[in-house]
Short mmCIF file of C-alpha atoms in Angstrom, two decimals:
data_model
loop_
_atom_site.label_atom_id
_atom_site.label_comp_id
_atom_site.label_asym_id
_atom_site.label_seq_id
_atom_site.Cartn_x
_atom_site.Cartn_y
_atom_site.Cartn_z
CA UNK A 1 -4.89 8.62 -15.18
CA UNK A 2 -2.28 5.72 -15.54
CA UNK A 3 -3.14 2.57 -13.37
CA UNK A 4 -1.07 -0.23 -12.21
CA UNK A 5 -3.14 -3.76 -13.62
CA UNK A 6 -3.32 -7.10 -11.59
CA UNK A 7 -4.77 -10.12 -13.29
CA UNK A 8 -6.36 -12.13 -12.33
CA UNK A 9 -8.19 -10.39 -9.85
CA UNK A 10 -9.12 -13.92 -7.83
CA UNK A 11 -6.82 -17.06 -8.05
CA UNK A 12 -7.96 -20.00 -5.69
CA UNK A 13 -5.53 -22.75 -6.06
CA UNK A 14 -4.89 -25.84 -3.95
CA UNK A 15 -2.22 -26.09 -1.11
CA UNK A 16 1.52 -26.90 -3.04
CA UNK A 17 0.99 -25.68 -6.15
CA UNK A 18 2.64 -23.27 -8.04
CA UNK A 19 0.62 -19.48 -9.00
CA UNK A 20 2.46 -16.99 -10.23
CA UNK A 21 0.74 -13.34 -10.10
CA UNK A 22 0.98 -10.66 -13.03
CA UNK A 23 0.91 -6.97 -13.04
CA UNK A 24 1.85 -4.01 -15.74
CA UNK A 25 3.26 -1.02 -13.77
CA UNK A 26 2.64 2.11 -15.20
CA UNK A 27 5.26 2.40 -18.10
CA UNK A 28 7.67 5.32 -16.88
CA UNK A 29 7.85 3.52 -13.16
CA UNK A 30 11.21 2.66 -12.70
CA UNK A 31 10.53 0.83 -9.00
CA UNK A 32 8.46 -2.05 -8.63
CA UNK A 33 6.79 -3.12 -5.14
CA UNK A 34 4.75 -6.46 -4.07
CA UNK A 35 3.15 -6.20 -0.67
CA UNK A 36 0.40 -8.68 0.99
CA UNK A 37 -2.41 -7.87 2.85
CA UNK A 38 -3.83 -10.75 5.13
CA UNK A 39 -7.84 -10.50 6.19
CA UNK A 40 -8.14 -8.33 8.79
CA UNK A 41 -4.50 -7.49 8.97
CA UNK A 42 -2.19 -4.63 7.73
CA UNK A 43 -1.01 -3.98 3.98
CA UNK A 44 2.98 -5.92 4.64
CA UNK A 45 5.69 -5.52 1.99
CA UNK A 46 7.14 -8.21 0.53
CA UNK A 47 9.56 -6.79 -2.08
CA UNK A 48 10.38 -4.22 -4.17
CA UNK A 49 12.51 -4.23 -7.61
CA UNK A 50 14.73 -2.07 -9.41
CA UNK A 51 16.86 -2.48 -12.50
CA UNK A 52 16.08 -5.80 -13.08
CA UNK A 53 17.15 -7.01 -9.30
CA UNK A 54 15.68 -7.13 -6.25
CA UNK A 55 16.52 -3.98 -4.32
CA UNK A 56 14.86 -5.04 -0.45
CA UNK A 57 12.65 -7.74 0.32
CA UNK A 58 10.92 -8.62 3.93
CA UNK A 59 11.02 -12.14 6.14
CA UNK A 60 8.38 -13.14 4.42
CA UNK A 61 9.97 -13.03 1.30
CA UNK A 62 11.71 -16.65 1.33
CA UNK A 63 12.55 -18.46 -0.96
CA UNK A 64 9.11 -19.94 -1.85
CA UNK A 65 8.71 -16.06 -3.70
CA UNK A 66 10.33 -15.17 -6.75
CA UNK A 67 9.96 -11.93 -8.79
CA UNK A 68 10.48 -11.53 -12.36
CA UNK A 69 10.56 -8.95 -14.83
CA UNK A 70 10.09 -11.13 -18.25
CA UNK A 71 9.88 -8.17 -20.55
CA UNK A 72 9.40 -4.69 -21.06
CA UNK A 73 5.84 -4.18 -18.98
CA UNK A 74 5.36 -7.02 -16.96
CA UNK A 75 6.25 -7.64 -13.50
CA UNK A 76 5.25 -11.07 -11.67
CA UNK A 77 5.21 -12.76 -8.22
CA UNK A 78 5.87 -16.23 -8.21
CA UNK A 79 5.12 -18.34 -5.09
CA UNK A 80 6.46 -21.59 -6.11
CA UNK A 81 4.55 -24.51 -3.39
CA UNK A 82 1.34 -22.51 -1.56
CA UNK A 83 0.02 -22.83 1.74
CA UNK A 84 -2.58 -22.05 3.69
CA UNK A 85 -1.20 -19.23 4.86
CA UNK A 86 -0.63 -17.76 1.94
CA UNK A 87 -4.05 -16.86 1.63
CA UNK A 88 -3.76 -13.08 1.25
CA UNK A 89 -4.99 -9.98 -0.94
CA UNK A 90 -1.83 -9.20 -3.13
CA UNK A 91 -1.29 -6.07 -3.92
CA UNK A 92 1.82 -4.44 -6.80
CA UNK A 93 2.57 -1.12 -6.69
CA UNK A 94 4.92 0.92 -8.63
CA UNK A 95 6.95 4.44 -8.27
CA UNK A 96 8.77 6.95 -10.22
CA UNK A 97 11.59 7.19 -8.19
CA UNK A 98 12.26 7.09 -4.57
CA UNK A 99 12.34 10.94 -3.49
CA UNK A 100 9.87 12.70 -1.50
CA UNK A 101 7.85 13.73 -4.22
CA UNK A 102 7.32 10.45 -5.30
CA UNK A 103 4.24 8.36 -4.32
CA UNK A 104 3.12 4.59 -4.86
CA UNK A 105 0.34 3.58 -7.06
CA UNK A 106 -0.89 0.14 -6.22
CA UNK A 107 -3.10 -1.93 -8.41
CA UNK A 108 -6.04 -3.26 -7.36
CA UNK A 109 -5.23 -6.58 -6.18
CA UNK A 110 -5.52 -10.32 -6.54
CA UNK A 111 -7.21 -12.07 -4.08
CA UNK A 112 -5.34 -15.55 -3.70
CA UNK A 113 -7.45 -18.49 -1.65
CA UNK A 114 -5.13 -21.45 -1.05
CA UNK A 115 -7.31 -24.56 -0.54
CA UNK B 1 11.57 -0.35 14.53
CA UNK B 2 9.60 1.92 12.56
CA UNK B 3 5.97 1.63 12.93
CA UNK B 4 2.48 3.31 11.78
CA UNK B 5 0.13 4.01 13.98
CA UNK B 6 -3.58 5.10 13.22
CA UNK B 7 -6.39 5.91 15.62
CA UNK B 8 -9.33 5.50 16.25
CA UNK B 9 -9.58 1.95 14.75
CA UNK B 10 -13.21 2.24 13.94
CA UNK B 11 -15.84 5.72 13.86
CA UNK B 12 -19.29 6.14 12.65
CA UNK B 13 -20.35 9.38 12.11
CA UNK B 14 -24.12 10.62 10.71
CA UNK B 15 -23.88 12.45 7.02
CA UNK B 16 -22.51 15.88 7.49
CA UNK B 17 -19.75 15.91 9.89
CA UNK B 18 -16.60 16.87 9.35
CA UNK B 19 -14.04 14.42 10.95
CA UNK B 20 -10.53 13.78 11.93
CA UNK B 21 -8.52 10.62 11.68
CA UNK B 22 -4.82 10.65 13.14
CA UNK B 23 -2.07 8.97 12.34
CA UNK B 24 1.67 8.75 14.38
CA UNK B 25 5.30 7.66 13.51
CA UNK B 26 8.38 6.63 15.18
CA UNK B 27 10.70 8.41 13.29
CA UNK B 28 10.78 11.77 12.04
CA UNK B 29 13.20 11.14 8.84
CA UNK B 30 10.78 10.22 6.33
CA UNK B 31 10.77 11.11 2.49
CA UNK B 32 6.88 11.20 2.47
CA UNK B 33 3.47 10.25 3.53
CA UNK B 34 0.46 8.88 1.97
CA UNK B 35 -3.43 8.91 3.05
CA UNK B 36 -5.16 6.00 0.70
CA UNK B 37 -8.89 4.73 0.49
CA UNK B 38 -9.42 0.89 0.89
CA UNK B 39 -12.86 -0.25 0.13
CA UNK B 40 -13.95 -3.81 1.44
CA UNK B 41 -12.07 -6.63 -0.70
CA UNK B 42 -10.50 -4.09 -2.62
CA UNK B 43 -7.72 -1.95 -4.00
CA UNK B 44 -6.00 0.77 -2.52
CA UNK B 45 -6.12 4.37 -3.92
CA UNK B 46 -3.71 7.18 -2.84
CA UNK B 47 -5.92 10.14 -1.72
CA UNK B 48 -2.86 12.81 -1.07
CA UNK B 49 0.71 12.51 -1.11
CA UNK B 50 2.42 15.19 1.53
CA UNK B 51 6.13 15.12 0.88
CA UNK B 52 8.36 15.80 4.01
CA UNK B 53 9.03 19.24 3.57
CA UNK B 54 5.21 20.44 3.38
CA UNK B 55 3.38 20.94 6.51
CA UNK B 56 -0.11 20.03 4.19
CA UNK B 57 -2.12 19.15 0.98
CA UNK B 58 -5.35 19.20 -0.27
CA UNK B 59 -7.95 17.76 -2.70
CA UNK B 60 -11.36 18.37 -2.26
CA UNK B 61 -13.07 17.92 1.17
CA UNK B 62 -9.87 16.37 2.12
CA UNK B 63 -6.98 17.69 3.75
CA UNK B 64 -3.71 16.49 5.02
CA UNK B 65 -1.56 17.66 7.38
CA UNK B 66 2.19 16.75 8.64
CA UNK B 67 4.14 17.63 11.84
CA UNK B 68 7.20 15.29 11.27
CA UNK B 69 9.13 16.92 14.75
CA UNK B 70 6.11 15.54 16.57
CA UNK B 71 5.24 12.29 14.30
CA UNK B 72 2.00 12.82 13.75
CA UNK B 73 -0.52 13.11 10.72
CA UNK B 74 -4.13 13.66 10.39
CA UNK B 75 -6.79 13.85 7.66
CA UNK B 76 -9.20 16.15 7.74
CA UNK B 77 -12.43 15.30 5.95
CA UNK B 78 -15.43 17.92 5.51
CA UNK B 79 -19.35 17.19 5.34
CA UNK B 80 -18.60 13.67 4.73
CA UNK B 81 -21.21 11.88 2.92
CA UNK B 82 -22.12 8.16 2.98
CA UNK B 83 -20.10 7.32 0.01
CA UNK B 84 -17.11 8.26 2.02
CA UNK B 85 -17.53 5.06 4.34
CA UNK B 86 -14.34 3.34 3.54
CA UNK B 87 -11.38 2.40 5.37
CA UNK B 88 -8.38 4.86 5.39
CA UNK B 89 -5.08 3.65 5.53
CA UNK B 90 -1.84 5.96 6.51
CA UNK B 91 1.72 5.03 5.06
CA UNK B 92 4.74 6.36 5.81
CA UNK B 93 8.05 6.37 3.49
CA UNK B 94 11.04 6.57 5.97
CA UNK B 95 13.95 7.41 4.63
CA UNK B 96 16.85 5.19 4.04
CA UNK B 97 14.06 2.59 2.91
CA UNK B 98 12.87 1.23 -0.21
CA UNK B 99 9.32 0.70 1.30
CA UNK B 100 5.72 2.05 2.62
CA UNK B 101 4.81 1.41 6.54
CA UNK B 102 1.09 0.92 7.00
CA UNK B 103 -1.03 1.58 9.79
CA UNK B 104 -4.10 -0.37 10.45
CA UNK B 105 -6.22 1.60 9.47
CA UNK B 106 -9.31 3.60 10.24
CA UNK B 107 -12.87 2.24 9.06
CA UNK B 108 -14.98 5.27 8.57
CA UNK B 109 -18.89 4.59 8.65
CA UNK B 110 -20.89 7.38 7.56
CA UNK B 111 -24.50 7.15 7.88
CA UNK B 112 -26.94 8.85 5.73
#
């Protein structure tokens, strides 16, 4: 069955620096999707992507976040000067389309620990 | 605003029962729904997809059902088994949005 991929899995960097998070969609996907998941907290969206622009993207989504689609598979979250609260399970996800008979498939995450 | 809802937060059950978790909405115009699995410190995987014009779906001991006039979902799981001890998440695709709504979930603890 096609996956989504997320590398690295776990990225601990210190407070103000720059990570930038990777994922391969599945190829024929045509909508991309980063949410967040805090510990102990609900799965939040942060953005989603769609023919090479952003299409919606939450509050949380300033401009500290950038998305990019460099080539043909990859899709990455950029979070240019972390905090603490940025600490978070990140989670892409990617779609077919957006009607009803269209569900996500999210990768399996990297865990990011802002020291 | 549009919001997920998903009772109870927690249930332990012994090895055998069959179970229901619910799950509400605040608006009945949605394009779908999806049940995922969410084991500690990991991924998410979609267990069933129930678009908004079926009433349910199936796979395995698992079933699925959706009563958008009344906002409400639940999943049905049969002689659960220890290896189903997980925490199930509900998500809801409104329409006229580019995104999933999560609930809180539901940690299920089955013991053996």
């Amino acid at each position: 069955e096609p996956e989504v991929t997320q590398t690295p899995s776990h990225q601990v960097t210190q407070m103000g620096q720059e990570v930038i998070l990777r994922c391969v969609p599945i190829s024929n996907h045509l909508y991309f999707y980063w949410y967040r998941q805090i510990l102990g907290q609900k799965v939040e969206f942060l953005v989603s992507f769609y023919n090479n622009e952003i299409s919606e993207k939450s509050e949380i989504f300033d401009d500290q976040f950038s998305v990019e689609r460099p080539d043909g598979s990859n899709f990455t979250l950029k979070i240019r000067s972390t905090k603490l609260e940025d600490s978070a399970m990140y989670f892409c996800a990617s779609s077919e389309g957006v009607q009803s008979n269209y569900g996500y498939t999210f990768g399996s995450g990297t865990r990011l620990t802002v020291v | 605003k549009q919001e997920v809802t998903q009772i109870p937060a927690a249930l332990s059950v012994p090895e055998g029962e069959n179970l229901v978790l619910n799950c509400s909405f605040t608006d009945s115009a949605i394009y779908n729904l999806q049940w995922f699995r969410q084991d500690p410190g990991k991924g998410l995987t979609s267990l069933l997809l129930i678009q908004s014009s079926q009433r349910e779906q199936t796979s395995g001991r698992l079933n699925a059902s959706l009563d958008k006039s009344s906002g409400r979902s639940t999943l049905y799981i049969a002689a659960s088994q220890p290896g189903d001890s997980a925490t199930y998440l509900c998500a809801v695709w409104y329409a006229g949005y580019s995104t999933l709504t999560f609930g809180k979930g539901t940690m299920l603890l089955v013991s053996p």
